[in-house]
XYZ file of C-alpha atoms in Angstrom:
434
model
C -18.607 70.176 -23.794
C -19.139 68.231 -26.976
C -16.090 68.890 -29.137
C -18.163 69.254 -32.261
C -20.653 71.775 -30.970
C -19.211 74.644 -33.032
C -19.721 72.788 -36.307
C -22.456 73.571 -38.798
C -24.533 70.561 -39.762
C -25.985 72.004 -42.941
C -29.115 70.557 -44.527
C -31.091 68.053 -42.437
C -32.573 64.847 -43.658
C -36.318 64.535 -44.030
C -38.025 65.035 -40.675
C -34.752 65.023 -38.772
C -35.185 66.598 -35.343
C -32.718 69.404 -34.729
C -30.879 69.990 -31.469
C -30.128 73.678 -31.125
C -28.887 75.067 -34.446
C -26.431 72.326 -35.301
C -27.015 68.680 -34.467
C -29.686 66.093 -35.164
C -31.353 64.711 -32.055
C -31.295 60.919 -32.264
C -34.301 58.962 -31.089
C -34.763 55.228 -30.560
C -35.988 53.420 -33.647
C -39.406 52.192 -32.519
C -39.559 49.217 -34.902
C -36.363 47.465 -33.745
C -37.340 43.865 -33.023
C -33.952 42.238 -32.347
C -30.235 42.749 -31.886
C -28.311 44.166 -28.929
C -27.062 47.519 -30.288
C -29.651 50.261 -30.186
C -30.849 51.411 -33.594
C -31.487 55.149 -33.613
C -33.736 57.177 -35.900
C -31.783 59.866 -37.762
C -34.571 60.906 -40.129
C -37.530 59.249 -41.858
C -35.321 57.461 -44.376
C -32.274 56.807 -42.195
C -31.314 54.954 -39.026
C -27.937 54.776 -37.326
C -26.106 52.357 -35.056
C -22.761 52.283 -33.206
C -19.962 51.885 -35.708
C -17.865 48.731 -35.825
C -15.137 49.206 -38.400
C -15.396 45.692 -39.833
C -19.083 46.214 -40.539
C -18.458 49.638 -42.091
C -15.739 48.267 -44.390
C -17.975 45.355 -45.316
C -20.776 47.692 -46.407
C -18.233 49.620 -48.473
C -17.047 46.378 -50.134
C -20.409 44.769 -50.920
C -20.684 43.029 -54.293
C -23.162 44.946 -56.496
C -25.607 42.026 -56.698
C -25.900 41.903 -52.904
C -26.940 45.540 -52.561
C -30.566 44.738 -53.391
C -30.638 42.640 -50.235
C -28.870 44.980 -47.796
C -29.677 48.435 -46.415
C -28.093 51.295 -48.334
C -24.947 52.485 -46.562
C -25.055 56.275 -46.163
C -21.842 57.066 -44.304
C -20.845 58.010 -40.751
C -21.858 60.612 -38.156
C -20.229 61.691 -34.913
C -22.491 61.307 -31.885
C -22.110 62.919 -28.482
C -24.010 63.433 -25.244
C -25.755 66.729 -24.688
C -27.787 67.674 -21.650
C -31.108 69.480 -22.049
C -32.595 72.162 -19.814
C -34.288 69.518 -17.648
C -31.017 67.736 -16.939
C -31.713 64.771 -19.218
C -29.056 63.327 -21.513
C -29.694 63.179 -25.253
C -27.668 61.732 -28.107
C -26.997 64.255 -30.872
C -25.443 63.535 -34.281
C -23.054 65.833 -36.165
C -21.193 65.503 -39.473
C -18.197 63.260 -39.057
C -14.834 65.033 -39.147
C -11.938 62.613 -38.895
C -9.577 64.875 -36.953
C -12.150 65.515 -34.250
C -13.574 62.045 -33.778
C -11.976 59.772 -31.245
C -11.052 56.287 -32.330
C -14.040 53.976 -32.194
C -13.337 50.574 -30.860
C -15.982 47.911 -30.520
C -18.462 49.500 -28.141
C -21.172 46.826 -28.483
C -18.789 43.868 -28.859
C -16.577 43.878 -25.813
C -14.324 41.025 -26.798
C -13.506 42.060 -30.359
C -10.028 43.428 -31.102
C -9.516 47.175 -31.483
C -9.722 48.455 -35.041
C -8.737 51.607 -36.886
C -11.328 54.350 -37.172
C -13.373 55.333 -40.200
C -12.336 57.471 -43.142
C -15.836 57.796 -44.562
C -17.522 61.210 -44.645
C -21.135 62.041 -43.942
C -23.860 61.573 -46.566
C -27.160 63.373 -46.105
C -30.703 62.675 -47.181
C -31.632 65.127 -49.920
C -34.878 66.371 -48.411
C -34.695 69.408 -46.149
C -37.969 69.004 -44.222
C -37.525 69.611 -40.499
C -39.392 69.051 -37.275
C -40.079 71.959 -34.972
C -36.716 73.083 -33.651
C -35.680 72.028 -30.161
C -32.980 73.881 -28.251
C -31.649 71.819 -25.344
C -28.758 73.293 -23.405
C -25.328 71.866 -24.101
C -23.380 70.039 -21.448
C -20.479 72.236 -20.327
C -16.864 71.396 -19.613
C -17.547 71.587 -15.910
C -20.158 68.856 -16.144
C -18.210 66.546 -18.435
C -16.493 64.721 -15.595
C -19.708 64.396 -13.618
C -21.978 63.177 -16.386
C -22.743 60.116 -14.284
C -24.392 62.382 -11.769
C -26.878 63.880 -14.211
C -30.378 62.555 -14.564
C -30.950 59.236 -16.251
C -31.055 59.210 -20.052
C -34.437 60.135 -21.428
C -36.431 56.990 -22.101
C -39.844 58.504 -22.791
C -39.453 58.163 -26.523
C -40.030 61.218 -28.676
C -41.366 59.071 -31.489
C -44.476 56.993 -31.028
C -46.430 54.690 -33.258
C -50.163 55.207 -33.613
C -50.480 51.493 -32.943
C -49.877 49.868 -29.524
C -47.298 47.101 -29.157
C -47.918 43.986 -27.082
C -45.022 41.770 -25.999
C -46.207 38.189 -25.536
C -43.317 37.039 -23.379
C -42.231 38.594 -20.130
C -38.501 38.900 -20.760
C -38.681 42.573 -21.647
C -39.633 43.540 -18.097
C -42.121 46.067 -19.505
C -45.871 46.314 -19.382
C -47.444 44.958 -22.549
C -50.303 47.449 -22.463
C -50.429 50.946 -23.943
C -46.834 51.139 -25.148
C -46.242 52.828 -28.486
C -42.860 51.326 -29.420
C -41.502 47.811 -29.667
C -40.368 47.010 -26.086
C -37.140 45.507 -27.397
C -36.143 48.854 -28.899
C -36.392 50.527 -25.492
C -34.470 47.711 -23.821
C -31.622 48.081 -26.335
C -31.674 51.858 -26.033
C -31.335 51.823 -22.250
C -28.497 49.287 -22.371
C -26.707 51.244 -25.089
C -26.882 54.506 -23.146
C -25.675 52.751 -20.013
C -22.600 51.439 -21.866
C -21.887 54.822 -23.412
C -22.269 56.700 -20.124
C -19.878 54.308 -18.402
C -17.233 55.256 -20.992
C -18.088 58.969 -21.119
C -15.082 60.102 -19.052
C -12.718 58.600 -21.610
C -14.592 59.393 -24.799
C -16.410 62.524 -25.939
C -17.463 61.382 -29.401
C -18.781 58.134 -30.802
C -19.055 57.115 -34.416
C -22.339 55.758 -35.770
C -23.109 54.160 -39.131
C -25.867 55.733 -41.194
C -28.041 53.134 -42.911
C -31.257 53.079 -44.894
C -34.438 52.729 -42.836
C -35.754 49.663 -44.625
C -39.254 49.856 -43.091
C -39.821 53.463 -44.159
C -42.118 52.580 -47.055
C -44.443 50.455 -44.912
C -47.428 52.005 -43.116
C -47.619 49.257 -40.463
C -44.313 47.368 -40.778
C -44.494 43.706 -39.849
C -40.907 42.595 -39.246
C -39.349 39.166 -38.741
C -35.690 39.143 -37.630
C -34.000 35.799 -38.286
C -30.509 34.848 -37.145
C -29.086 32.987 -40.122
C -26.584 30.151 -40.422
C -25.408 27.192 -38.387
C -22.481 29.131 -36.885
C -22.654 32.516 -35.163
C -19.120 33.287 -33.914
C -16.616 35.147 -36.064
C -13.120 33.945 -36.869
C -11.716 36.435 -34.355
C -13.887 35.265 -31.446
C -12.240 34.148 -28.222
C -12.526 30.482 -27.265
C -14.981 31.417 -24.545
C -17.228 33.362 -26.890
C -17.023 30.712 -29.605
C -18.089 28.046 -27.104
C -20.960 30.229 -25.899
C -22.213 30.851 -29.414
C -21.890 27.201 -30.401
C -23.975 26.210 -27.393
C -26.724 28.642 -28.395
C -26.753 27.143 -31.879
C -26.795 23.562 -30.614
C -29.742 24.283 -28.330
C -31.853 26.051 -30.964
C -33.082 25.686 -34.516
C -29.797 27.227 -35.714
C -28.359 23.690 -35.653
C -31.367 21.859 -37.098
C -32.635 24.439 -39.590
C -29.794 26.942 -40.008
C -32.128 29.720 -38.862
C -33.748 30.886 -35.612
C -36.174 33.617 -34.637
C -34.411 36.658 -33.196
C -37.494 38.867 -32.876
C -40.685 39.878 -34.614
C -43.629 42.227 -34.661
C -46.829 41.593 -36.608
C -49.872 43.817 -36.824
C -53.132 42.214 -35.687
C -56.253 43.440 -37.456
C -58.586 42.044 -34.796
C -57.009 43.949 -31.883
C -55.277 46.868 -33.598
C -52.016 45.954 -31.795
C -48.589 44.814 -32.863
C -47.878 41.349 -31.496
C -44.202 41.145 -30.484
C -41.747 38.347 -29.750
C -38.066 38.596 -28.774
C -34.907 36.537 -29.108
C -35.455 34.556 -25.911
C -38.689 33.232 -27.324
C -36.859 32.294 -30.518
C -34.045 30.442 -28.786
C -36.458 28.032 -27.116
C -38.336 26.970 -30.240
C -38.324 23.442 -31.623
C -38.597 22.853 -35.369
C -42.382 22.716 -35.019
C -42.263 25.799 -32.824
C -40.343 27.633 -35.554
C -43.032 26.662 -38.072
C -45.696 27.989 -35.723
C -43.790 31.246 -35.246
C -43.557 31.728 -39.009
C -47.278 31.015 -39.304
C -47.972 33.557 -36.576
C -45.843 36.141 -38.366
C -47.910 35.678 -41.529
C -51.249 35.802 -39.668
C -52.993 39.127 -39.130
C -55.236 37.968 -36.285
C -58.100 37.213 -38.657
C -56.590 35.116 -41.403
C -53.321 33.816 -42.811
C -51.877 36.250 -45.359
C -51.670 33.725 -48.191
C -50.963 36.559 -50.618
C -47.507 36.926 -49.027
C -46.216 33.460 -49.890
C -45.224 34.044 -53.510
C -43.539 37.467 -53.158
C -41.592 36.389 -50.053
C -40.554 33.075 -51.631
C -39.431 34.872 -54.794
C -37.192 37.179 -52.722
C -35.731 34.278 -50.723
C -34.969 32.231 -53.839
C -33.310 35.212 -55.487
C -31.174 35.878 -52.393
C -30.180 32.215 -52.215
C -29.013 32.312 -55.848
C -26.959 35.459 -55.151
C -25.267 34.024 -52.047
C -24.434 30.747 -53.789
C -22.263 32.817 -56.142
C -20.331 34.562 -53.337
C -17.252 32.368 -52.950
C -15.308 32.721 -49.666
C -17.967 34.968 -48.062
C -19.097 34.184 -44.516
C -21.885 36.075 -42.774
C -21.417 34.872 -39.219
C -23.969 36.233 -36.731
C -25.800 38.231 -39.396
C -29.580 38.462 -39.529
C -32.212 38.468 -42.219
C -35.198 40.811 -42.056
C -38.469 39.877 -43.751
C -40.862 42.815 -43.940
C -44.415 43.303 -45.165
C -47.151 45.865 -44.572
C -49.854 45.212 -41.993
C -51.884 47.895 -43.776
C -53.795 45.317 -45.775
C -55.930 46.845 -48.527
C -58.476 44.107 -47.851
C -59.262 45.396 -44.331
C -62.784 46.413 -45.352
C -63.432 42.890 -46.619
C -62.519 41.460 -43.220
C -65.045 43.705 -41.519
C -67.774 42.665 -43.938
C -66.977 38.964 -43.561
C -66.989 39.163 -39.769
C -70.393 40.665 -38.854
C -69.927 39.467 -35.286
C -67.105 42.022 -34.956
C -69.050 45.004 -33.723
C -68.539 48.154 -35.755
C -67.616 50.085 -32.630
C -64.792 47.670 -31.870
C -63.478 47.786 -35.415
C -63.536 51.580 -35.461
C -61.625 51.809 -32.198
C -58.993 49.160 -32.886
C -58.181 49.558 -36.569
C -56.390 52.846 -37.344
C -58.169 55.236 -39.666
C -55.412 54.650 -42.200
C -56.774 51.114 -42.647
C -60.323 52.371 -43.161
C -59.603 55.120 -45.659
C -59.971 52.952 -48.716
C -56.468 53.883 -49.880
C -54.052 51.626 -51.677
C -55.042 48.684 -53.854
C -58.747 48.075 -54.251
C -60.146 44.943 -52.550
C -59.966 42.003 -54.884
C -57.037 43.420 -56.811
C -54.516 40.882 -58.071
C -51.557 43.147 -57.333
C -49.013 41.439 -55.100
C -48.312 43.029 -51.718
C -45.024 44.820 -51.203
C -42.500 42.750 -49.259
C -38.807 43.175 -48.555
C -35.966 40.863 -47.558
C -32.709 42.401 -46.264
C -29.496 41.077 -44.751
C -28.179 43.087 -41.777
C -25.426 42.976 -39.124
C -22.017 42.320 -40.694
C -19.706 42.865 -37.723
C -18.341 39.299 -38.045
C -18.474 38.869 -41.814
C -15.432 38.096 -43.942
C -14.298 37.160 -47.444
C -10.996 36.430 -49.181
C -8.736 39.486 -49.079
C -10.948 41.420 -46.635
C -8.907 43.389 -44.074
C -6.057 40.877 -44.411
C -8.103 38.306 -42.488
C -5.861 35.303 -41.819
C -8.665 32.747 -42.184
C -9.875 32.219 -45.751
C -12.945 30.094 -46.411
C -13.742 28.072 -49.517
C -16.986 28.267 -51.451
C -20.215 30.027 -50.436
C -21.576 30.261 -46.887
C -23.427 26.948 -46.873
C -24.656 27.430 -43.301
C -26.496 30.565 -44.398
C -27.703 28.874 -47.600
C -28.980 25.947 -45.511
C -31.004 28.387 -43.415
C -32.521 29.907 -46.565
C -33.360 26.447 -47.895
C -35.105 25.562 -44.612
C -37.064 28.798 -44.688
C -38.092 28.263 -48.313
C -39.126 24.648 -47.667
C -41.223 25.535 -44.616
C -42.982 28.362 -46.458
C -43.650 26.141 -49.476
C -45.158 23.464 -47.210
C -47.263 26.079 -45.451
C -48.506 27.386 -48.779
C -49.493 23.889 -49.906
C -51.268 23.148 -46.624
C -53.270 26.373 -46.794
C -54.317 26.547 -50.439
């Protein structure tokens, strides 16, 4: 039995799905495009991920000027397995209570050293809107030791996008047709549950970080996940892991550009699908291949989104200036998300300019939300909303942080080099497509 099942959760976040009368049923975050730890949806504004203490402490220690470029840190929840009436296993989140939570070591990073557990309490979204209540049965004490024998974790995602996703490379092992979530998110979710189930006899509770859902404000989020810097291994990495990470960098654009594609999804107006790529695609790209991937990310299937150049470049330049002032900081293995909205207010213009696109096809492939005339009027000079956020700080460090023995001088020039490469490529692309 989950040790926290007698606790009262209190007010739920906006559109959080309740499990019984207490917990919040976690669901895979359908817009995860990269990474290895499964991102889970907590509510509309919040996602959560397995807690690594170094990352938690780093979020708590962020310099104020970096907070514009990172997800808001919202605290910690306790997560446990609960079985439903059909025998499936669900992950359910409860308020974190330090005395009841077991120590969280590095679940996703097997070769990191053990670290002390969190002292941060739960923070909730202020809205109290709820989904229809679900009441799955709780796993009992008698089934705790035999959790491996229960049915496989539920992988038919509760949340679905109205827009299909299409993975262009075959590494996901999933069909590219008629799937309503990024295939990488399901891959990560299945692997995460497998790891957690294998440890379930020794651990009843897991700790997850609560973070801002940075794509919440976008109707059709187009997301590019970039692994930043020329070095990916942390100071505490084993020799074997350091060598493995260095090899990945040497064989990819991490060495030549300081940045490589870790995943992406981009909405295509001509098909009504998200086009998806994963990290294996990104690792094999040459410099020219990286340019082409960036071009593809900024292309909606009909035309290059030239209106995105200036707002994205402005964000990147501002972030570069901020990081150049962060002496001793290193962001090893962290990623950068670039996000814009595939819900282009000019969708009607595309239809008018392309008479060969039959009306029937347009009506069936472009969601109604793109045909409702909402948002900025066609021809408006308003810049599109874009966002740039740094994520994944499990290997980050700075002078005086957690008594780290290795202290670095100056800013993280590997990361800055990656930003410079990205800025230069986008500036060249803008000039070539004026």
